[in-house]
mmCIF file of C-alpha atoms in Angstrom:
data_model
loop_
_atom_site.group_PDB
_atom_site.id
_atom_site.type_symbol
_atom_site.label_atom_id
_atom_site.label_comp_id
_atom_site.label_asym_id
_atom_site.label_seq_id
_atom_site.Cartn_x
_atom_site.Cartn_y
_atom_site.Cartn_z
ATOM 1 C CA ARG A 1 0.042 -0.066 0.016
ATOM 2 C CA SER A 2 1.243 3.409 -0.986
ATOM 3 C CA THR A 3 1.846 5.979 1.697
ATOM 4 C CA GLY A 4 2.240 8.969 -0.678
ATOM 5 C CA VAL A 5 5.693 9.647 0.306
ATOM 6 C CA LEU A 6 8.430 9.093 -2.278
ATOM 7 C CA PRO A 7 11.440 7.296 -1.028
ATOM 8 C CA ALA A 8 14.611 9.396 -0.713
ATOM 9 C CA LEU A 9 17.387 8.665 -3.271
ATOM 10 C CA ALA A 10 20.333 7.233 -1.298
ATOM 11 C CA ALA A 11 22.699 9.233 -3.630
ATOM 12 C CA ASN A 12 21.175 12.434 -2.575
ATOM 13 C CA ARG A 13 21.444 11.613 1.247
ATOM 14 C CA ASN A 14 23.552 14.265 3.149
ATOM 15 C CA ARG A 15 23.424 16.615 0.194
ATOM 16 C CA CYS A 16 20.971 19.406 1.230
ATOM 17 C CA PHE A 17 21.169 21.324 4.457
ATOM 18 C CA GLN A 18 19.672 24.444 6.198
ATOM 19 C CA GLY A 19 22.580 26.956 6.575
ATOM 20 C CA PRO A 20 24.105 27.447 10.061
ATOM 21 C CA THR A 21 22.176 29.323 12.689
ATOM 22 C CA PRO A 22 24.073 31.982 14.618
ATOM 23 C CA SER A 23 21.012 33.075 16.548
ATOM 24 C CA VAL A 24 22.806 36.308 17.555
ATOM 25 C CA ALA A 25 23.125 39.043 14.933
ATOM 26 C CA GLU A 26 26.326 40.341 16.733
ATOM 27 C CA PHE A 27 28.220 37.547 14.954
ATOM 28 C CA ILE A 28 27.783 39.728 11.763
ATOM 29 C CA ILE A 29 30.510 42.336 11.364
ATOM 30 C CA ARG A 30 30.772 45.326 8.873
ATOM 31 C CA ASP A 31 33.028 45.314 5.743
ATOM 32 C CA ASP A 32 35.660 47.503 7.260
ATOM 33 C CA GLU A 33 35.794 45.368 10.357
ATOM 34 C CA ALA A 34 36.287 42.232 8.310
ATOM 35 C CA GLN A 35 39.040 43.854 6.178
ATOM 36 C CA ALA A 36 40.776 45.095 9.402
ATOM 37 C CA VAL A 37 40.816 41.549 10.767
ATOM 38 C CA LEU A 38 41.726 39.865 7.686
ATOM 39 C CA GLY A 39 44.540 42.408 7.264
ATOM 40 C CA ARG A 40 46.193 41.118 10.189
ATOM 41 C CA ASN A 41 46.897 37.685 8.683
ATOM 42 C CA GLU A 42 44.422 36.900 5.932
ATOM 43 C CA ALA A 43 45.822 33.294 5.659
ATOM 44 C CA GLN A 44 45.044 32.619 9.245
ATOM 45 C CA TYR A 45 41.781 34.645 9.752
ATOM 46 C CA ARG A 46 39.978 33.309 6.547
ATOM 47 C CA ASP A 47 39.194 30.216 8.654
ATOM 48 C CA VAL A 48 36.900 32.319 10.929
ATOM 49 C CA VAL A 49 36.017 35.693 9.169
ATOM 50 C CA ARG A 50 33.856 34.686 6.190
ATOM 51 C CA PRO A 51 31.514 36.303 3.602
ATOM 52 C CA TYR A 52 27.879 35.684 4.779
ATOM 53 C CA ILE A 53 25.155 34.975 2.215
ATOM 54 C CA ILE A 54 21.598 35.512 3.021
ATOM 55 C CA GLY A 55 18.355 35.066 0.970
ATOM 56 C CA GLU A 56 18.318 38.691 -0.031
ATOM 57 C CA ASP A 57 21.768 38.602 -1.608
ATOM 58 C CA ILE A 58 20.371 35.640 -3.995
ATOM 59 C CA THR A 59 17.108 37.448 -4.772
ATOM 60 C CA ASP A 60 17.998 41.028 -4.895
ATOM 61 C CA SER A 61 21.523 41.189 -6.402
ATOM 62 C CA PRO A 62 22.228 40.287 -10.013
ATOM 63 C CA LEU A 63 25.651 39.132 -8.912
ATOM 64 C CA GLN A 64 24.148 36.956 -6.166
ATOM 65 C CA GLU A 65 27.116 37.518 -3.922
ATOM 66 C CA PRO A 66 27.174 38.096 -0.204
ATOM 67 C CA ARG A 67 27.109 41.729 1.018
ATOM 68 C CA ARG A 68 27.945 40.910 4.791
ATOM 69 C CA TRP A 69 30.580 39.281 6.841
ATOM 70 C CA ILE A 70 30.342 37.074 9.837
ATOM 71 C CA ILE A 71 32.573 35.495 12.519
ATOM 72 C CA ASP A 72 32.193 31.755 12.351
ATOM 73 C CA PHE A 73 34.209 29.681 14.835
ATOM 74 C CA ALA A 74 32.194 26.376 13.698
ATOM 75 C CA GLN A 75 32.686 23.806 16.530
ATOM 76 C CA MET A 76 36.069 25.130 17.590
ATOM 77 C CA SER A 77 36.991 24.762 21.185
ATOM 78 C CA LEU A 78 37.627 28.128 23.059
ATOM 79 C CA GLU A 79 41.263 27.246 23.192
ATOM 80 C CA LYS A 80 41.395 26.909 19.388
ATOM 81 C CA ALA A 81 39.250 30.081 18.941
ATOM 82 C CA MET A 82 41.865 31.954 20.906
ATOM 83 C CA LEU A 83 44.363 31.389 17.955
ATOM 84 C CA TYR A 84 42.155 34.111 16.314
ATOM 85 C CA PRO A 85 42.441 36.955 19.025
ATOM 86 C CA ALA A 86 41.138 39.788 16.900
ATOM 87 C CA ALA A 87 37.985 37.869 15.828
ATOM 88 C CA LEU A 88 37.564 36.417 19.272
ATOM 89 C CA LYS A 89 37.689 39.882 20.844
ATOM 90 C CA ILE A 90 34.877 41.010 18.674
ATOM 91 C CA VAL A 91 32.737 38.139 19.655
ATOM 92 C CA ARG A 92 33.543 38.329 23.393
ATOM 93 C CA GLU A 93 32.601 42.079 23.428
ATOM 94 C CA ARG A 94 29.272 41.656 21.392
ATOM 95 C CA VAL A 95 28.095 38.130 21.474
ATOM 96 C CA LYS A 96 29.014 36.958 24.934
ATOM 97 C CA PRO A 97 26.892 39.709 26.738
ATOM 98 C CA VAL A 98 23.940 38.683 24.627
ATOM 99 C CA ARG A 99 24.407 35.021 25.216
ATOM 100 C CA GLU A 100 24.730 35.344 28.949
ATOM 101 C CA ARG A 101 21.083 36.533 29.139
ATOM 102 C CA ILE A 102 19.897 33.367 27.127
ATOM 103 C CA GLN A 103 18.205 30.662 29.147
ATOM 104 C CA GLN A 104 19.837 27.675 27.422
ATOM 105 C CA GLU A 105 22.915 26.883 29.278
ATOM 106 C CA ALA A 106 24.674 25.270 26.404
ATOM 107 C CA TYR A 107 24.396 28.600 24.430
ATOM 108 C CA ARG A 108 25.928 30.486 27.509
ATOM 109 C CA GLN A 109 28.770 28.086 27.865
ATOM 110 C CA LYS A 110 29.682 28.076 24.115
ATOM 111 C CA TRP A 111 29.003 31.785 23.540
ATOM 112 C CA TRP A 112 31.669 32.040 20.694
ATOM 113 C CA GLN A 113 29.867 29.272 18.620
ATOM 114 C CA PHE A 114 26.728 29.416 16.451
ATOM 115 C CA THR A 115 23.723 27.776 18.142
ATOM 116 C CA ARG A 116 23.402 25.422 15.147
ATOM 117 C CA PRO A 117 26.740 25.110 13.401
ATOM 118 C CA ARG A 118 25.591 22.306 11.114
ATOM 119 C CA PRO A 119 28.641 19.932 11.280
ATOM 120 C CA ALA A 120 27.097 17.562 8.713
ATOM 121 C CA MET A 121 26.799 20.402 6.269
ATOM 122 C CA ARG A 122 30.426 21.346 6.740
ATOM 123 C CA ARG A 123 31.636 17.766 6.279
ATOM 124 C CA ALA A 124 29.634 17.541 3.078
ATOM 125 C CA LEU A 125 31.291 20.749 1.795
ATOM 126 C CA LYS A 126 34.834 19.889 2.717
ATOM 127 C CA GLY A 127 37.142 19.966 -0.154
ATOM 128 C CA MET A 128 34.710 21.691 -2.508
ATOM 129 C CA GLU A 129 35.526 24.990 -4.143
ATOM 130 C CA LEU A 130 31.892 25.916 -4.724
ATOM 131 C CA TYR A 131 28.473 24.839 -3.584
ATOM 132 C CA VAL A 132 24.922 25.566 -4.651
ATOM 133 C CA VAL A 133 22.838 27.843 -2.356
ATOM 134 C CA SER A 134 19.172 28.649 -2.413
ATOM 135 C CA VAL A 135 16.765 30.892 -0.790
ATOM 136 C CA ALA A 136 14.790 29.025 1.914
ATOM 137 C CA GLN A 137 11.629 31.176 1.638
ATOM 138 C CA GLY A 138 9.855 32.596 -1.347
ATOM 139 C CA LYS A 139 7.693 31.840 -4.215
ATOM 140 C CA ARG A 140 10.402 30.657 -6.570
ATOM 141 C CA LEU A 141 13.339 28.377 -6.214
ATOM 142 C CA LEU A 142 16.464 30.526 -6.771
ATOM 143 C CA LEU A 143 19.748 28.914 -6.945
ATOM 144 C CA ALA A 144 23.330 30.464 -6.960
ATOM 145 C CA TRP A 145 26.824 29.318 -6.842
ATOM 146 C CA ALA A 146 28.565 30.266 -3.610
ATOM 147 C CA ASN A 147 32.348 30.133 -2.937
ATOM 148 C CA ALA A 148 33.125 27.545 -0.257
ATOM 149 C CA TRP A 149 34.628 30.172 1.842
ATOM 150 C CA THR A 150 31.180 31.764 2.155
ATOM 151 C CA CYS A 151 29.015 30.964 5.120
ATOM 152 C CA PRO A 152 25.415 30.434 4.411
ATOM 153 C CA SER A 153 22.596 31.928 6.520
ATOM 154 C CA ASN A 154 20.169 29.717 8.325
ATOM 155 C CA LEU A 155 17.597 31.209 5.764
ATOM 156 C CA THR A 156 19.371 29.556 2.859
ATOM 157 C CA PHE A 157 19.424 25.898 1.795
ATOM 158 C CA VAL A 158 22.797 24.410 0.883
ATOM 159 C CA PHE A 159 23.235 21.807 -1.640
ATOM 160 C CA ALA A 160 26.476 19.996 -1.636
ATOM 161 C CA PHE A 161 27.106 19.817 -5.234
ATOM 162 C CA ASP A 162 29.939 21.548 -7.196
ATOM 163 C CA ASP A 163 29.230 20.640 -10.715
ATOM 164 C CA ASP A 164 27.124 22.225 -13.522
ATOM 165 C CA TYR A 165 25.241 18.965 -14.230
ATOM 166 C CA SER A 166 23.853 18.887 -10.653
ATOM 167 C CA MET A 167 23.117 22.717 -10.898
ATOM 168 C CA GLY A 168 21.210 21.928 -14.073
ATOM 169 C CA VAL A 169 19.214 19.101 -12.395
ATOM 170 C CA LEU A 170 18.418 21.332 -9.456
ATOM 171 C CA SER A 171 17.347 24.239 -11.740
ATOM 172 C CA SER A 172 15.248 21.885 -13.896
ATOM 173 C CA SER A 173 11.529 21.129 -13.487
ATOM 174 C CA ALA A 174 12.214 17.428 -13.340
#
């Protein structure tokens, strides 16, 4: 008997994700702040200071490029985050005071991390130069290529594909 639910294709398992959820807007930094931190040692700070793409960047800009920056320590321990002192200073000054007022103890304890860092998504994107990103809300499915350095917003969907064929399939009506 049919349940009306289509079985998931095994090949597509672990290929689509919601972007990470910072939960605190204070992780987002201005362009001049990002450039100042990256200017200290870009090779090092690129690990945690990243362009941040949201749905509006995909829908409103013909270039579909991020217009914001975010500090993203992923699932780093505080000790490892300390290797990025300029970025950690910003997060300590802006994010920590907000997180200290949050009820969830886990978010207070790990104040330097996003509330939902999406480790499975990060594993799926590892080694890719590009990925496909889409708006999570809206009338139409709009897709764009994102550089792997770009951190997707929680209001986007991430497709862990880096080839034109997959982009074509996602863009099709099939």
